[in-house]
Short mmCIF file of C-alpha atoms in Angstrom, two decimals:
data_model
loop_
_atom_site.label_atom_id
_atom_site.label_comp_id
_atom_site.label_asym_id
_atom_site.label_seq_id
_atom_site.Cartn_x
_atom_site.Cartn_y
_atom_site.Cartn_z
CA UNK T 1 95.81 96.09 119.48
CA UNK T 2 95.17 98.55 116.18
CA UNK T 3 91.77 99.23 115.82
CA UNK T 4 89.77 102.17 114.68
CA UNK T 5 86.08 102.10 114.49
CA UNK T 6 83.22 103.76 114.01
CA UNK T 7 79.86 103.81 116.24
CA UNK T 8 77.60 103.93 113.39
CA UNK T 9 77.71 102.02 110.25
CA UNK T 10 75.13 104.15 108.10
CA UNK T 11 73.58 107.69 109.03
CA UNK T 12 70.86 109.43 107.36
CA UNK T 13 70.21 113.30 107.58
CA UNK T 14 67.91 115.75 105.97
CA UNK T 15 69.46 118.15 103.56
CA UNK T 16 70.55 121.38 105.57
CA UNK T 17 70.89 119.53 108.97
CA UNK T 18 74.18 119.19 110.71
CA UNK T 19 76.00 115.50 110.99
CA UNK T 20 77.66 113.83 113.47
CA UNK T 21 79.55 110.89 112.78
CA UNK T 22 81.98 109.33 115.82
CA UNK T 23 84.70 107.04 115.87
CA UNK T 24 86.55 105.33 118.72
CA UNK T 25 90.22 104.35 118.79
CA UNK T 26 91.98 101.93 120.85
CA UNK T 27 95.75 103.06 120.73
CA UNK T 28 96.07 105.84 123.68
CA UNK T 29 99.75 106.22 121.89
CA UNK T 30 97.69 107.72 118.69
CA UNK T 31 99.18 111.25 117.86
CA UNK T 32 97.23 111.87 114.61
CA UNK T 33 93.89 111.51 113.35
CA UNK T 34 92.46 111.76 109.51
CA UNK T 35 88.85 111.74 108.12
CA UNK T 36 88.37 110.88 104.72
CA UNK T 37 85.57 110.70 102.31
CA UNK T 38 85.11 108.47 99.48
CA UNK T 39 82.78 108.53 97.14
CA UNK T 40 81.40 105.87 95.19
CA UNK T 41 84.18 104.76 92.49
CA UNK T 42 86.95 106.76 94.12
CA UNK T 43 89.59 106.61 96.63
CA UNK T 44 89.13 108.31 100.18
CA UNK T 45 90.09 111.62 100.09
CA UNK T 46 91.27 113.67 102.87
CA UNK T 47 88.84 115.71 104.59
CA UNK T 48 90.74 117.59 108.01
CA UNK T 49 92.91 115.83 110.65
CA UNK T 50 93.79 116.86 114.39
CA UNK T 51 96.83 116.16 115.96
CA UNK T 52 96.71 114.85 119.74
CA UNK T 53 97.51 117.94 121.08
CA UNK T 54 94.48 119.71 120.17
CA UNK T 55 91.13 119.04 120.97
CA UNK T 56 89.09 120.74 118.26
CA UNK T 57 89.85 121.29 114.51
CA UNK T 58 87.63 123.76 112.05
CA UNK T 59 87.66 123.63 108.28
CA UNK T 60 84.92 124.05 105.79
CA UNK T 61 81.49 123.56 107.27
CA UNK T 62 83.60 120.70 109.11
CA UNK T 63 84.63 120.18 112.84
CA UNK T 64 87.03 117.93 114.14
CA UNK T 65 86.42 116.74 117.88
CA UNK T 66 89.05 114.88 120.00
CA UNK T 67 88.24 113.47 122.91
CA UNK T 68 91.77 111.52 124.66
CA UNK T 69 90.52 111.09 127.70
CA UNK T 70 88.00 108.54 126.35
CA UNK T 71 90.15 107.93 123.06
CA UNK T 72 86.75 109.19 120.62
CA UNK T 73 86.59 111.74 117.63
CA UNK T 74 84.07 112.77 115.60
CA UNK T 75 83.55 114.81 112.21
CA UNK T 76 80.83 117.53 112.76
CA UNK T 77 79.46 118.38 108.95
CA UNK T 78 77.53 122.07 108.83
CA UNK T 79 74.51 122.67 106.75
CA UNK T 80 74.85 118.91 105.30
CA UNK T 81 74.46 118.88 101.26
CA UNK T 82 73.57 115.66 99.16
CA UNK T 83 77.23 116.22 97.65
CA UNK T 84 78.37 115.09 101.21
CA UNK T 85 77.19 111.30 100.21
CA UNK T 86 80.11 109.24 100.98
CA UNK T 87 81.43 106.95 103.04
CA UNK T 88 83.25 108.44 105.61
CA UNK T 89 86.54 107.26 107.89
CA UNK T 90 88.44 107.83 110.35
CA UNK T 91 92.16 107.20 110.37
CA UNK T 92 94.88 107.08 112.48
CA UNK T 93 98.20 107.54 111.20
CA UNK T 94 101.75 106.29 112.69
CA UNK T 95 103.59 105.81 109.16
CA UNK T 96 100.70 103.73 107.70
CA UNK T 97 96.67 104.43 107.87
CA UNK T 98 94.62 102.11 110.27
CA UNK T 99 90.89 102.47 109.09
CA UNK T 100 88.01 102.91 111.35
CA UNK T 101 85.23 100.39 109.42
CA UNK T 102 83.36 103.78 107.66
CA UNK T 103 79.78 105.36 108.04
CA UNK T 104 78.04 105.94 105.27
CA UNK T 105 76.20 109.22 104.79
CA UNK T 106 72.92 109.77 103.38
CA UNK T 107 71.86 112.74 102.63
CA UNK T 108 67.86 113.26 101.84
CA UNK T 109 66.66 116.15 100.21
CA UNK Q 1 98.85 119.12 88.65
CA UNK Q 2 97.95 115.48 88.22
CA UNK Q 3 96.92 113.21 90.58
CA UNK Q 4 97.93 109.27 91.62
CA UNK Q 5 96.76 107.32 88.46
CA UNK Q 6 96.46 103.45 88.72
CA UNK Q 7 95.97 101.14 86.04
CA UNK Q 8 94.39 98.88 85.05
CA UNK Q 9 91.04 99.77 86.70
CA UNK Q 10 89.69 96.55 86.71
CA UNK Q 11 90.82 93.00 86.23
CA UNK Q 12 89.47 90.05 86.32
CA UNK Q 13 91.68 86.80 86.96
CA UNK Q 14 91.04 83.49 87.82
CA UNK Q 15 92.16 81.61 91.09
CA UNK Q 16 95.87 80.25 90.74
CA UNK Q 17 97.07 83.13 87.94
CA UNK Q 18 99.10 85.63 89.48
CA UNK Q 19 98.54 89.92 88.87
CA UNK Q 20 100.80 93.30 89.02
CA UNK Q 21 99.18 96.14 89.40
CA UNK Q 22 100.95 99.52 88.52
CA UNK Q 23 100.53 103.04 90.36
CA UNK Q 24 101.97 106.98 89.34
CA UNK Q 25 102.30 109.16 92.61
CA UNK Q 26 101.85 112.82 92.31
CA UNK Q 27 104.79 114.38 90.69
CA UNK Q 28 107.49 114.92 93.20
CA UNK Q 29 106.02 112.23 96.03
CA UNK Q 30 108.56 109.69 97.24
CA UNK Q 31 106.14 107.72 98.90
CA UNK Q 32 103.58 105.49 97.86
CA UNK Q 33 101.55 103.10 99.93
CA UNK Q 34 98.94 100.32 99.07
CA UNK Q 35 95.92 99.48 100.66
CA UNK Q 36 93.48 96.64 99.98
CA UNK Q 37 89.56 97.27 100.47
CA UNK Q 38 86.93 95.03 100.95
CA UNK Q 39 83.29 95.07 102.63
CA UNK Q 40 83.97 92.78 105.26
CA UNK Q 41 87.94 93.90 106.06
CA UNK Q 42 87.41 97.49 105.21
CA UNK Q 43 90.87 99.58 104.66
CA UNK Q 44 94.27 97.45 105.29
CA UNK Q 45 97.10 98.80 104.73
CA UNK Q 46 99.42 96.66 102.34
CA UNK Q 47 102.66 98.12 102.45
CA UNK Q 48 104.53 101.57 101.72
CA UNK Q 49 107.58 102.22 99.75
CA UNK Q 50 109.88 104.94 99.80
CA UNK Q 51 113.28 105.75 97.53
CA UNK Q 52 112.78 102.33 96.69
CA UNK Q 53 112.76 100.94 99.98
CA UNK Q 54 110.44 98.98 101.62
CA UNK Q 55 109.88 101.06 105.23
CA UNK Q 56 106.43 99.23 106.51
CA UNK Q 57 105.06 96.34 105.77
CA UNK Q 58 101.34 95.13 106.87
CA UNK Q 59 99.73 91.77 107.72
CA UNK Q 60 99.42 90.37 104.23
CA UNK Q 61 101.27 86.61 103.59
CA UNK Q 62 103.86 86.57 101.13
CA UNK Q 63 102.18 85.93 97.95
CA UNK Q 64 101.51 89.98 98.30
CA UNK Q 65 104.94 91.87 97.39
CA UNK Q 66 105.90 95.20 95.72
CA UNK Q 67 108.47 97.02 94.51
CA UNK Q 68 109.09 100.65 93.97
CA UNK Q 69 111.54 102.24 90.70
CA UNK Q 70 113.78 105.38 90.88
CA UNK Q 71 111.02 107.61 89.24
CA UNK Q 72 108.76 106.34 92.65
CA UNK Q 73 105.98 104.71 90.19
CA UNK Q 74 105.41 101.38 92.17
CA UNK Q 75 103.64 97.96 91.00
CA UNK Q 76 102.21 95.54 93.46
CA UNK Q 77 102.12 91.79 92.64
CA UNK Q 78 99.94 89.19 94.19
CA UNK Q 79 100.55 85.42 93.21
CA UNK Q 80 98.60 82.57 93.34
CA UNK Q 81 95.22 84.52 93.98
CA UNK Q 82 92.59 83.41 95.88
CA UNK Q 83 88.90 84.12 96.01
CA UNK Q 84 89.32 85.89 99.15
CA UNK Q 85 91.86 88.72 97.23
CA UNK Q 86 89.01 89.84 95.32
CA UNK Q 87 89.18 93.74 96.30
CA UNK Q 88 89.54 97.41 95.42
CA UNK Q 89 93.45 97.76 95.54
CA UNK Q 90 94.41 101.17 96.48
CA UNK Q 91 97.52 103.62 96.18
CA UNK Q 92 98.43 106.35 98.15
CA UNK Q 93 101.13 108.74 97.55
CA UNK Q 94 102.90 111.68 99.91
CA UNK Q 95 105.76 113.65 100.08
CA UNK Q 96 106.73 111.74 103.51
CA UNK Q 97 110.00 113.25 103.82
CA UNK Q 98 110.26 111.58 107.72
CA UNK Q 99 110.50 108.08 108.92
CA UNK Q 100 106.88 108.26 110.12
CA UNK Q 101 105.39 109.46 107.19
CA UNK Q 102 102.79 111.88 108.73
CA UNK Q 103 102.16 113.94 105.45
CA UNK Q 104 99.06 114.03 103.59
CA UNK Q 105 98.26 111.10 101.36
CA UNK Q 106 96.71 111.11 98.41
CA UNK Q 107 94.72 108.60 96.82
CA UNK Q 108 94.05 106.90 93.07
CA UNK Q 109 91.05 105.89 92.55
CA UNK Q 110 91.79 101.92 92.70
CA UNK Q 111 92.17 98.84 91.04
CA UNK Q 112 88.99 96.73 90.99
CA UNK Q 113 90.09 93.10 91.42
CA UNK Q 114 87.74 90.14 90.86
CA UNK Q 115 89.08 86.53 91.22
CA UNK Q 116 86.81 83.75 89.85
#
């Protein structure tokens, strides 16, 4: 079936600490993979994605892990700020976004 | 340059009426999708439009339709609403030049919808 979901519905993390948040997927076919953000009163925004054929993905103070073999990513956030609070998800995308349910980060200063 | 607006930002209609709701891609984006989120569904994907064209279509009945016009601005229409379609309607726009639309999309920041 299409499902992408996340471990964790709500995470909590000192200011300055480094985040974690996973999500498991359920279509081995998935190619491409998108986390997003959203903020209260906005729409997701786009974060990083991987594509299937890598296994790790660096942007700004954020990681991207891929792991096929048991079909899990997860969004590694440096240094965590309280402008990180958000709701993140994952995504995959095969012409249209399927949503992992969302975590959503608290960050305590 | 400007991002995807949508308007109106919030509505409020009652069960029965219908709504359209009306969303501006980024300048130069031939594709826009729609999304519907609530608490307990999270992020479904409605349908996406492309030069017009209808090219995927989610689990949604009937009463949920678009349409897309030649300058890609798109309106979604939902008829005979039900409590249950209370939700934050999202658009997404990209450039999606392929069939499977991998490029970046871009969000507006919603259309609050509350059916009494």
């Amino acid at each position: 079936g299409e499902s992408v979901g996340l471990h964790l519905p709500t995470l909590s993390v000192q200011e300055g600490d480094n985040s974690i948040i996973n999500c498991a997927y359920s279509n081995s076919a998935s190619d491409y993979f998108i986390w997003y953000k959203q903020e209260s009163g906005k729409g997701p925004q786009f974060i990083i994605d991987i594509r299937s054929n890598m296994d790790k993905r660096q942007g700004q103070r954020v990681t991207v892990l891929l792991n096929k073999t048991v079909k899990h990513l997860s969004l590694q956030i440096a240094a965590t700020q309280p402008g990180d609070s958000a709701v993140y998800f994952c995504a995959e995308q095969r012409g249209k976004l399927i949503f992992g349910q969302g975590t959503e980060l608290s960050v305590k200063p | 340059k400007a991002g995807v607006t949508q308007t109106p930002r919030y509505l409020i209609k009652t069960r029965g009426q219908q709504v359209t709701l009306s969303c501006s891609p980024i300048s130069g984006h031939r594709s826009v999708s729609w999304y519907q989120q609530t608490p307990g569904q999270g992020l479904q994907f409605l349908f996406e439009y492309f030069s017009e064209t209808q090219r995927n279509k989610g689990n949604f009945p009937g009463r949920f339709s678009g349409r897309q016009f030649s300058n890609s601005r798109s309106e979604m229409n939902v008829s005979t609403l039900e409590l249950g379609d209370s939700a934050l309607y999202l658009c997404a726009s990209s450039l999606a030049t392929g069939s499977t639309g991998t490029n970046e999309q871009f969000f507006g920041p919603g259309t609050r919808l509350t059916v009494l």
